[in-house]
Short mmCIF file of C-alpha atoms and ligand atoms in Angstrom, two decimals:
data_model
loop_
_atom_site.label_atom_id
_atom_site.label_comp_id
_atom_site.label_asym_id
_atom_site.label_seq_id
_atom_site.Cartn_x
_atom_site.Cartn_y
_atom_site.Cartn_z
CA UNK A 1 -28.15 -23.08 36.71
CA UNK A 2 -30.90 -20.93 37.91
CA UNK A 3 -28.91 -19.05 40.58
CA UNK A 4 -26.12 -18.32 37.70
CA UNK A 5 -28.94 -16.62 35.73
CA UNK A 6 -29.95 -14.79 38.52
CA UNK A 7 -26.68 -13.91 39.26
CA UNK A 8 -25.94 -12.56 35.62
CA UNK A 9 -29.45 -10.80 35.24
CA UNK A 10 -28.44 -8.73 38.63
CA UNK A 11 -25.18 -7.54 37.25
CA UNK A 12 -27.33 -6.79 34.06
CA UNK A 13 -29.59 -4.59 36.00
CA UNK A 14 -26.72 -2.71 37.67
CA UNK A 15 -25.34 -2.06 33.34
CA UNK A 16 -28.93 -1.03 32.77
CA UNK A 17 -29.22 1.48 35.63
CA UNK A 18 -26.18 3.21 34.51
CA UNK A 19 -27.75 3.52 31.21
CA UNK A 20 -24.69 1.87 29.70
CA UNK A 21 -26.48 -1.60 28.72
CA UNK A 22 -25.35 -2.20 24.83
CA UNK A 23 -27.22 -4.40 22.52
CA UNK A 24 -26.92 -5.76 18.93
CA UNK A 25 -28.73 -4.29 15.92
CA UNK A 26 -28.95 -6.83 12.86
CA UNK A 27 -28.24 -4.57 9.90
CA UNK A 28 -29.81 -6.30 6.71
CA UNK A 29 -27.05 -4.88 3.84
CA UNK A 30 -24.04 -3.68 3.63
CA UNK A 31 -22.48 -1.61 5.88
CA UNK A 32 -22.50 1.34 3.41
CA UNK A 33 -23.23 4.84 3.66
CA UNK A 34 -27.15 3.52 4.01
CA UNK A 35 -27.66 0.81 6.15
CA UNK A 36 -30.91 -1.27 6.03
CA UNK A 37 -32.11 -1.72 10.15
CA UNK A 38 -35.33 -3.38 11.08
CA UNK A 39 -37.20 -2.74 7.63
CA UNK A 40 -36.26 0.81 7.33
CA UNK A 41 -33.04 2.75 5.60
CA UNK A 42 -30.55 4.76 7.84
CA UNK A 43 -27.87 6.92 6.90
CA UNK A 44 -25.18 5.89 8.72
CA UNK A 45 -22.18 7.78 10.42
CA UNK A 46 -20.70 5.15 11.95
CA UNK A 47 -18.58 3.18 10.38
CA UNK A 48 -14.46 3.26 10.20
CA UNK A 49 -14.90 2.02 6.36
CA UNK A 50 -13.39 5.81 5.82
CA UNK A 51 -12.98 5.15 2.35
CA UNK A 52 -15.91 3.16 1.39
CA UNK A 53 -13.64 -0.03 0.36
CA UNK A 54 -15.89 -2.32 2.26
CA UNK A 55 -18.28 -2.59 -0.38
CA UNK A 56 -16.26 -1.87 -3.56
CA UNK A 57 -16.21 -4.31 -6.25
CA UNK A 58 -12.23 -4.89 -6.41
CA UNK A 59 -12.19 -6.01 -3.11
CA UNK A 60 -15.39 -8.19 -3.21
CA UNK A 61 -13.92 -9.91 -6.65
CA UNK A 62 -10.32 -10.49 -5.01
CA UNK A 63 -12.47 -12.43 -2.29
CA UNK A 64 -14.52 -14.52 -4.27
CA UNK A 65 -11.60 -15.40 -6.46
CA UNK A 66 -9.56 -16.29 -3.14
CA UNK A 67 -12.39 -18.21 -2.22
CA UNK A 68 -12.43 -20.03 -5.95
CA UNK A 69 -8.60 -20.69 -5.35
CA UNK A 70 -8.34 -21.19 -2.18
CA UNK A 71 -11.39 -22.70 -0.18
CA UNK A 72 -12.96 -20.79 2.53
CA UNK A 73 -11.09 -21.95 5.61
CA UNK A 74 -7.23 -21.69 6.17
CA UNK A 75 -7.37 -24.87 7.82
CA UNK A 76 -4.63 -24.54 10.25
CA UNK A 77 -2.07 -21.58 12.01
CA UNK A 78 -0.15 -19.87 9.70
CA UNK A 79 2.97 -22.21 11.51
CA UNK A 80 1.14 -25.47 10.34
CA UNK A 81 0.21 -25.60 6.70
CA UNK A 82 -2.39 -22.41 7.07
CA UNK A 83 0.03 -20.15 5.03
CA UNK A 84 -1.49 -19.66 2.06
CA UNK A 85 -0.64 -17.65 -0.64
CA UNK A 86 -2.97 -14.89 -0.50
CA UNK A 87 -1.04 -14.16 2.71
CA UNK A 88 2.16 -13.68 1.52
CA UNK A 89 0.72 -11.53 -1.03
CA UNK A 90 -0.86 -8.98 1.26
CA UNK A 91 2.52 -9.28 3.32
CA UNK A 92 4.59 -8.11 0.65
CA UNK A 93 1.56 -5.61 -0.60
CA UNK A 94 1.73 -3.65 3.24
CA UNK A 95 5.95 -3.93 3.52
CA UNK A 96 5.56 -2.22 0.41
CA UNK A 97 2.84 0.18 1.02
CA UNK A 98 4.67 0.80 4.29
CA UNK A 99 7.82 1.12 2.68
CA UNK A 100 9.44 -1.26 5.45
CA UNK A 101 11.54 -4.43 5.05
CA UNK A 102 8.74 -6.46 6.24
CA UNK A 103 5.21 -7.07 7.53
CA UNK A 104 3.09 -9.49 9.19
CA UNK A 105 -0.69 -10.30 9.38
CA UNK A 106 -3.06 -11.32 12.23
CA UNK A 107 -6.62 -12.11 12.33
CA UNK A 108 -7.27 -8.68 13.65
CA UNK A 109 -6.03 -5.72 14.94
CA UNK A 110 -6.83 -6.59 18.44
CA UNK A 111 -4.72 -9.82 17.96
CA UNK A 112 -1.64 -8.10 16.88
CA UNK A 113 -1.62 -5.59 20.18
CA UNK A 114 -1.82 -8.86 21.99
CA UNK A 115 0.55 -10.86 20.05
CA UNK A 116 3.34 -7.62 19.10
CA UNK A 117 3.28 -6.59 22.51
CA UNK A 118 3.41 -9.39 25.12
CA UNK A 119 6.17 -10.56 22.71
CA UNK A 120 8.34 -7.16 23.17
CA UNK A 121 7.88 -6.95 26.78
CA UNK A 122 7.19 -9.21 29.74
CA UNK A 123 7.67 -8.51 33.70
CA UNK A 124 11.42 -7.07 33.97
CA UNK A 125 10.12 -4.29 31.52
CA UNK A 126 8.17 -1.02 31.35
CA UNK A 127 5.44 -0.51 29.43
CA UNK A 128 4.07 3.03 28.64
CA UNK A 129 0.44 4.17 27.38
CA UNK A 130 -1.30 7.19 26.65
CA UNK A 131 -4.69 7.45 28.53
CA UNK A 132 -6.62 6.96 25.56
CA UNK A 133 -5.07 4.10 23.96
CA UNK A 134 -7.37 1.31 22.91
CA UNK A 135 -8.91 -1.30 24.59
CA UNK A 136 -6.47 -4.00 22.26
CA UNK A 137 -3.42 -2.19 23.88
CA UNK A 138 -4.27 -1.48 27.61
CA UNK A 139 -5.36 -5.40 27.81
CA UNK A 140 -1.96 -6.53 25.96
CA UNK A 141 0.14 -4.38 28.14
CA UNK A 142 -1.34 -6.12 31.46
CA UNK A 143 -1.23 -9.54 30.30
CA UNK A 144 2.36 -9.25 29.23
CA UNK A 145 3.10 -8.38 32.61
CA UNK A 146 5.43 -5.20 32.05
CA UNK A 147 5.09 -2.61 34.61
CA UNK A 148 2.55 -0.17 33.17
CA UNK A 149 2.76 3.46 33.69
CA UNK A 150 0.16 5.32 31.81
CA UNK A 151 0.76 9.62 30.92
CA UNK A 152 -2.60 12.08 30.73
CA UNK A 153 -3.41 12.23 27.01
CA UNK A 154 -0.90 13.48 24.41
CA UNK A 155 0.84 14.75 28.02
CA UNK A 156 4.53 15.15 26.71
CA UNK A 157 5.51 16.79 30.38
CA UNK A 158 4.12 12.90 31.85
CA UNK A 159 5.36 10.94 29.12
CA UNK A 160 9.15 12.35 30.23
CA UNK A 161 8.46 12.16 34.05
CA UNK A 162 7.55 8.46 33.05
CA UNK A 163 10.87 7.95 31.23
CA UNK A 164 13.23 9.37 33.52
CA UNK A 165 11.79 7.21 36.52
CA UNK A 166 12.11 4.35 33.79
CA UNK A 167 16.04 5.26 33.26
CA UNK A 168 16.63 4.74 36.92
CA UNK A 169 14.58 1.66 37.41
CA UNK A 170 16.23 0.25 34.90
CA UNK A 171 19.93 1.06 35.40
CA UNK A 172 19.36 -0.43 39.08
CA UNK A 173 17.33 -3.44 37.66
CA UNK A 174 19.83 -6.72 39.06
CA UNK A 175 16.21 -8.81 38.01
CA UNK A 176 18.16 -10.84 35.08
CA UNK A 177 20.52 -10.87 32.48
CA UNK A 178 18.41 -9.34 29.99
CA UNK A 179 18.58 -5.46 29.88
CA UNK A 180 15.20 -4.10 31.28
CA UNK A 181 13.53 -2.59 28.38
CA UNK A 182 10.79 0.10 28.09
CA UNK A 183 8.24 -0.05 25.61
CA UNK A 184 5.91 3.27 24.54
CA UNK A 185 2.93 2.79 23.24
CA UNK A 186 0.34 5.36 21.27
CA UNK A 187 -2.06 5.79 18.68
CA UNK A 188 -1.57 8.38 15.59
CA UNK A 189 -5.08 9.34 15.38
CA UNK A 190 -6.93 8.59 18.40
CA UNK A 191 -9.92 6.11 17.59
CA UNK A 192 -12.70 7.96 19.92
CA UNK A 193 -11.06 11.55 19.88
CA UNK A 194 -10.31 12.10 16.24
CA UNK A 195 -6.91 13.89 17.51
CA UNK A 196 -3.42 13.37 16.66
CA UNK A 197 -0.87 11.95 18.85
CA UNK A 198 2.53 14.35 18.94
CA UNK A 199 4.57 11.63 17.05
CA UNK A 200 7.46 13.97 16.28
CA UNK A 201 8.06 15.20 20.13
CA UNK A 202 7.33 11.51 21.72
CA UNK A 203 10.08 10.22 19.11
CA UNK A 204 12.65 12.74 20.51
CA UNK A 205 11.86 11.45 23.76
CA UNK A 206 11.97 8.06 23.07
CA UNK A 207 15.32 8.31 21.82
CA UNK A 208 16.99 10.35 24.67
CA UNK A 209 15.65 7.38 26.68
CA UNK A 210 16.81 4.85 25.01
CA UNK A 211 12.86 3.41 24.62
CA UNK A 212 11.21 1.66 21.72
CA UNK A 213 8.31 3.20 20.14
CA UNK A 214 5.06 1.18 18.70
CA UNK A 215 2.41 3.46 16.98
CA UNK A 216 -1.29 2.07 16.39
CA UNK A 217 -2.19 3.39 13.00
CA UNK A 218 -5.55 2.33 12.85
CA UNK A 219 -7.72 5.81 11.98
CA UNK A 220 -4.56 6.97 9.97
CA UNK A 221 -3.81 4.20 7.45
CA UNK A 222 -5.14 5.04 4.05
CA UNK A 223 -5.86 8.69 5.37
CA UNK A 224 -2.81 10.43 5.72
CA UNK A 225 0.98 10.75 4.07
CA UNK A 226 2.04 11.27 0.33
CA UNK A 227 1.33 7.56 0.12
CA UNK A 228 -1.32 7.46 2.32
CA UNK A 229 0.16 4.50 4.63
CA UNK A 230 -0.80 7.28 7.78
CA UNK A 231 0.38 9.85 10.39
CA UNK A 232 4.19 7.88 11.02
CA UNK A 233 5.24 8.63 7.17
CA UNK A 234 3.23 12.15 7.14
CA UNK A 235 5.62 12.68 9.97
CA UNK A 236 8.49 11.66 8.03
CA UNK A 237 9.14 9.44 11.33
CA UNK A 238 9.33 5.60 9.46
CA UNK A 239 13.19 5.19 10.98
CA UNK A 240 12.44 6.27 14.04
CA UNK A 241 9.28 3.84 15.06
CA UNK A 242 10.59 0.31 16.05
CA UNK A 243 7.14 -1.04 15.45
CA UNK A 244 4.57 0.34 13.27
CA UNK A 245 0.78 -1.75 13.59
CA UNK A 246 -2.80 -1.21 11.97
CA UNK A 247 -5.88 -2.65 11.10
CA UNK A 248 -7.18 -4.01 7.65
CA UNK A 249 -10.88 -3.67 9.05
CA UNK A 250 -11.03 -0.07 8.88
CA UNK A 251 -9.77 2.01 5.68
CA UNK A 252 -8.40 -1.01 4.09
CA UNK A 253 -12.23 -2.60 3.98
CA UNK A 254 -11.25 -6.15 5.08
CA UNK A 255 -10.30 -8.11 8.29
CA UNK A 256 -7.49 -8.23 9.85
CA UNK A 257 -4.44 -6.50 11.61
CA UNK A 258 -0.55 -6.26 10.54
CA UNK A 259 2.89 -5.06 12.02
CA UNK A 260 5.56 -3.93 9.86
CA UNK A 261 8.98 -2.97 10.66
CA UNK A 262 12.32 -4.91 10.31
CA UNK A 263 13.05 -8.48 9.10
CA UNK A 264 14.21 -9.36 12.71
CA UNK A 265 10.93 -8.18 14.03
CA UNK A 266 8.20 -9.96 11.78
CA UNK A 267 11.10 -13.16 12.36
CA UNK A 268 11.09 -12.97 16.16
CA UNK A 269 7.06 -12.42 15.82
CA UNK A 270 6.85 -15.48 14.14
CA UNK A 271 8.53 -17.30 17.01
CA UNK A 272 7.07 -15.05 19.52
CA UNK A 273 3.71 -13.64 19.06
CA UNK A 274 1.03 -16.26 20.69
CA UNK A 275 -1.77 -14.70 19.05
CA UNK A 276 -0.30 -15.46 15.83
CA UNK A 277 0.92 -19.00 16.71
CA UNK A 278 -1.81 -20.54 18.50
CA UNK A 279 -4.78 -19.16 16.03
CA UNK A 280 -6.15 -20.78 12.60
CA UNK A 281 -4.73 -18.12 10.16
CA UNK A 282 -7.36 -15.53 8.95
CA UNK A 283 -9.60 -16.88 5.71
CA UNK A 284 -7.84 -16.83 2.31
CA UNK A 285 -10.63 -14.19 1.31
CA UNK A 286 -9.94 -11.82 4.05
CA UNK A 287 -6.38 -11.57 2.94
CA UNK A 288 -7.05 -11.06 -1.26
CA UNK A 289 -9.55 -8.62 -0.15
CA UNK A 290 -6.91 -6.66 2.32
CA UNK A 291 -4.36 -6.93 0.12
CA UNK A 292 -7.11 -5.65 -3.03
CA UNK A 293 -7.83 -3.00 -0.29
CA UNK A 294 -3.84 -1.63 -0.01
CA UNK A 295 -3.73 -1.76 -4.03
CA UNK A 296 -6.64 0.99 -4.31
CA UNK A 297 -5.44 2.81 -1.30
CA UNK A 298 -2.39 3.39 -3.96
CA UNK A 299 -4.19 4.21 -6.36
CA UNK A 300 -5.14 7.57 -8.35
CA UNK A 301 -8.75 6.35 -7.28
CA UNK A 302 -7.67 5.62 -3.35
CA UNK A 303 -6.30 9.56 -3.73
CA UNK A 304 -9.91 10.86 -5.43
CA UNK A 305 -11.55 8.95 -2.28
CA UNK A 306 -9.42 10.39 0.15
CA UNK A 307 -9.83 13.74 -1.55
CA UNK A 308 -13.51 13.35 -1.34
CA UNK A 309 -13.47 12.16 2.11
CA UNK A 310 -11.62 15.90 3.47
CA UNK A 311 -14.38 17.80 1.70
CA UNK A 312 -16.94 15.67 3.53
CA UNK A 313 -14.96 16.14 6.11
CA UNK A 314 -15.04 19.93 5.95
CA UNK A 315 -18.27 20.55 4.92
CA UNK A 316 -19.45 18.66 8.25
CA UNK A 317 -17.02 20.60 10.27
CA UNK A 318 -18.25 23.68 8.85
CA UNK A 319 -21.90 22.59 9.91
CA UNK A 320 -21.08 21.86 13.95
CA UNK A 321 -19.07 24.66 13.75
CA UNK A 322 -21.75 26.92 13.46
CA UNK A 323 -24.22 24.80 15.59
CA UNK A 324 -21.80 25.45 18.37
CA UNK A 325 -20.22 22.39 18.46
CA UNK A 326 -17.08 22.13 20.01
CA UNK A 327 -15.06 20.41 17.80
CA UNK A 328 -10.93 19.41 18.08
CA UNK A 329 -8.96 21.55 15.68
CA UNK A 330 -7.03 18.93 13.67
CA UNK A 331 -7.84 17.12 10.52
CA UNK A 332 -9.80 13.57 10.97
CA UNK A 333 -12.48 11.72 9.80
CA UNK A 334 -13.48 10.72 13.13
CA UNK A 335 -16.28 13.83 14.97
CA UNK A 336 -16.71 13.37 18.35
CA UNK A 337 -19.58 15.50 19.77
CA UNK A 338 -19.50 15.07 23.70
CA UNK A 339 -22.75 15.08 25.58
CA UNK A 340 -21.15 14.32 29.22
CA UNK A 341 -23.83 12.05 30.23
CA UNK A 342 -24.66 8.75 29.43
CA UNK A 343 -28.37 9.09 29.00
CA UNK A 344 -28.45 12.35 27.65
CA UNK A 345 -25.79 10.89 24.64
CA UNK A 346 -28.53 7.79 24.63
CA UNK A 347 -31.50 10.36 24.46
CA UNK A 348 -29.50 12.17 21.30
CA UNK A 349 -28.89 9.06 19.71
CA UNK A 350 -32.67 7.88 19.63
CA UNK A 351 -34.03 11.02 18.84
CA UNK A 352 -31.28 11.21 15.90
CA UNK A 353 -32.33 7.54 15.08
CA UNK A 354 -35.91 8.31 14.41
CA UNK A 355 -35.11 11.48 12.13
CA UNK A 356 -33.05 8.04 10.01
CA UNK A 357 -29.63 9.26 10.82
CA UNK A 358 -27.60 6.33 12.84
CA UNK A 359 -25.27 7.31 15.03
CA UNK A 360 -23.94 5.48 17.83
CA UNK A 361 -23.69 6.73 21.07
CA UNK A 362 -20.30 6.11 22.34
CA UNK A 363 -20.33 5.34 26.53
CA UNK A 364 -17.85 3.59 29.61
CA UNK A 365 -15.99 1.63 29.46
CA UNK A 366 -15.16 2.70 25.49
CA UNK A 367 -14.56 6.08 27.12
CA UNK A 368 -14.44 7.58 30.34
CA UNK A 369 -17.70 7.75 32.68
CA UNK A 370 -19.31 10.99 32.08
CA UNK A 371 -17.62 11.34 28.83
CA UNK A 372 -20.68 9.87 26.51
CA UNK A 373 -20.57 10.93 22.88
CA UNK A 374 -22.00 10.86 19.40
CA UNK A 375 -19.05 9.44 17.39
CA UNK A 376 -19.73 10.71 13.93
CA UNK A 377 -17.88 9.67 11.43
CA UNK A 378 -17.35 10.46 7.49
CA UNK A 379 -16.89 8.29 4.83
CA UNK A 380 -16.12 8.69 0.94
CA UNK A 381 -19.37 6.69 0.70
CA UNK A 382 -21.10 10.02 1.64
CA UNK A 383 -22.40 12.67 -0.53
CA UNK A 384 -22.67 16.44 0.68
CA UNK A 385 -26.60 15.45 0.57
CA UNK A 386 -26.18 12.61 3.18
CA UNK A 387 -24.12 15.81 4.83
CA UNK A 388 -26.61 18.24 5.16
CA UNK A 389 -29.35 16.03 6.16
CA UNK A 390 -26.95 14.88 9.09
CA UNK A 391 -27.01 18.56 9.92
CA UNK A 392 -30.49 19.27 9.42
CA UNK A 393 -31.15 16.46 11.91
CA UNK A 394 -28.85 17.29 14.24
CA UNK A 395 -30.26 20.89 14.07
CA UNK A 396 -34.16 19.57 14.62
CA UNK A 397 -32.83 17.56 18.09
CA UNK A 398 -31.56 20.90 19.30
CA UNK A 399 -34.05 21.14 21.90
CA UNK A 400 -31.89 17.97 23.53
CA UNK A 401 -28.45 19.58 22.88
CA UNK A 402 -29.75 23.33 24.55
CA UNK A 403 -29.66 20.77 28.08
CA UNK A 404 -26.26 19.82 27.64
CA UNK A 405 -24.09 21.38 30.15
CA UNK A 406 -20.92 23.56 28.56
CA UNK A 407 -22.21 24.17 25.20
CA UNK A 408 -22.92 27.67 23.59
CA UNK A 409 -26.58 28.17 23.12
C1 PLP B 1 -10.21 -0.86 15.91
C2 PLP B 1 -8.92 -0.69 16.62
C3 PLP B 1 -8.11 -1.79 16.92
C4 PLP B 1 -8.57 -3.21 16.71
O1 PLP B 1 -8.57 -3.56 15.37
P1 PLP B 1 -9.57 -4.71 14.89
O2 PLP B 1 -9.03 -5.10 13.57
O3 PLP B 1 -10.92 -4.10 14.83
O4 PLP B 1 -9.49 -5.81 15.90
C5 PLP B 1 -6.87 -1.56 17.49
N1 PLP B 1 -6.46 -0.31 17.76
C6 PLP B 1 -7.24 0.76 17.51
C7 PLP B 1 -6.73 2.12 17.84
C8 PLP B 1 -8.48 0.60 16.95
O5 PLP B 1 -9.26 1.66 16.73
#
């Protein structure tokens, strides 16, 4: 025992000296717009709840009344006698927020990249990622032992180079009966990047290839498109993406992660997916609260909250812009401001910490080494106050940001 402890508090050292040791912080409330840490209020900018759903009363009462219903466990896999109602509902809520024949739940979003992908592709096949994909998707391509090819970051010029070497692989594959298939995988809005995937371009390619496309809409669902379901139906692109997945932890408020697409696919998911199989289905209260969450998404209320959320949006822009922050060009709730290195990004996030502002600082293995960032993000739970004051601080640690390598002033 006391040789494994010495063991594990030597690898800690080694996380420590890289200045990428992470630890917990017990926030007392909910995890609004003001978060209660250690005694003291912080506003915070750095939660995903982009719409401020988290906390809202709809979803809170659908949850207690699942709970009422329900119980608080599931008691079993969805396969056994775990599914409940308030499943189905939410099921039927996202096919028809997604406008799609069907949909299927998981007890997160990092379950269904696990589960949706190692059941679309195993070792005859090719699996393709952007560099930046998530953590969910880069460990579910390597344990569903496709070949994995990954392309430089929204590189269309890779993505093809990728594809063709794909065609020929494939054509010459004797390995079995099954036709080799290739599998590409991206995100719409990219979770630590706040830019956009070109969904319209990889969908060309993917069909002069003959490839099956699966888009991770996690930053995009309740954000973008007439309906709001994210980037895929902005893109007018829904008959063109075999597989469409998401969370219901971030816009939608709750827990929990879906697929939609065909009949055949949530089917052959059913039969297919381990994830999904060999788990206790999610709580009846995470479901009602999802599927409470996809109702006011819909709603003339989800619009005024996404309205809401742009102006935030802008109005922070607007503020780093004229700090001299280098700041992508597209539309997103998601800010990244990229110090370079990981103490300086640690240094930044203390300093902004003590002026009551929490942000996170974002280092390897999330992103790349030497690629440490502030990852602000903007919520409808903000008000242009909350705004400025993130400004104002940001301005007072200047002295920190005038050390940071490639940055005006
Ligand atoms: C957060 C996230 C996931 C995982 O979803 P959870 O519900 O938090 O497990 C998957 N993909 C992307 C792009 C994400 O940002």
């Amino acid at each position: 025992m006391s040789g494994f402890e010495a063991e594990l508090n030597e690898r800690l050292r080694a996380v420590r000296e890289q200045a990428l040791h992470r630890e917990l912080r017990r926030v007392d409330s909910p995890p609004s717009a003001r978060i209660t840490v250690g005694g003291g209020t912080l506003l915070n900018f750095s939660s995903n709840d982009y719409l401020g759903l988290a906390n809202h009363p709809a979803l809170k009462e659908a949850a207690i009344r699942a709970v009422e219903k329900f119980g608080a466990g599931a008691g079993a896999s969805r396969l056994i006698c775990g599914s409940l109602a308030p499943h189905h509902e939410l099921e039927a809520a996202l096919a028809e927020f997604e406008g799609t024949a069907a949909a299927l739940t998981f007890s997160s979003g990092y379950a269904t990249a696990l589960g949706v992908i190692g059941a679309l592709v195993g070792k005859d096949d090719v699996i393709v990622l952007d560099k930046l994909v998530h953590a969910s998707i880069v460990d579910a391509a390597r344990l569903s032992g496709a070949k994995l090819r990954v392309f430089k970051h929204n590189d269309l010029d890779g993505l093809e180079q990728i594809l063709r070497w794909a065609d020929t692989r494939n054509k010459s594959s004797t390995a079995s009966a099954k036709r080799p298939r290739t599998l590409i995988v991206t995100e719409s809005v990219f979770s630590m990047d706040g830019d956009l995937a070109p969904l319209r371009d990889i969908a060309r390619l993917k069909e002069r290839h003959g490839a099956w496309l699966m888009v991770d809409e996690a930053h995009a669902t309740g954000l973008f498109g007439a309906r709001r379901s994210g980037l895929v139906e902005e893109f007018g692109l829904a008959d063109q993406v075999e597989v469409r997945m998401g969370t219901l932890g971030k816009a939608v408020g709750a827990a929990g992660g879906y697929v939609c697409g065909t009949r055949a696919l949530v089917d052959y998911l059913v039969n297919r997916a381990r994830s999904f199989i060999f788990s206790t289905a999610p709580v009846p209260a995470a479901a009602a609260a999802a599927a409470a969450g996809v109702k006011l998404i819909q709603s003339a209320e989800g619009e005024r909250l996404r309205t809401r959320l742009w102006a935030l949006v802008n109005q922070l822009k607007d503020g780093l812009i004229q700090a001299g922050w280098p700041l992508p060009a597209v539309r997103s709730a998601i800010l990244p401001l990229v110090i370079g290195g990981e103490r300086k990004a640690m240094e930044i996030a203390t300093a902004l910490r003590e002026q009551k502002i929490f942000v996170p600082a974002i280092r390897y293995p999330t992103v790349a080494r030497g690629q440490a960032r502030l990852r602000v993000t903007v919520t409808a739970a903000h008000t242009p106050e909350d705004i400025a004051a993130f400004t104002e601080a940001l301005g007072r640690v200047s002295n920190l940001k005038s050390q940071i390598p490639n940055l005006k002033s």
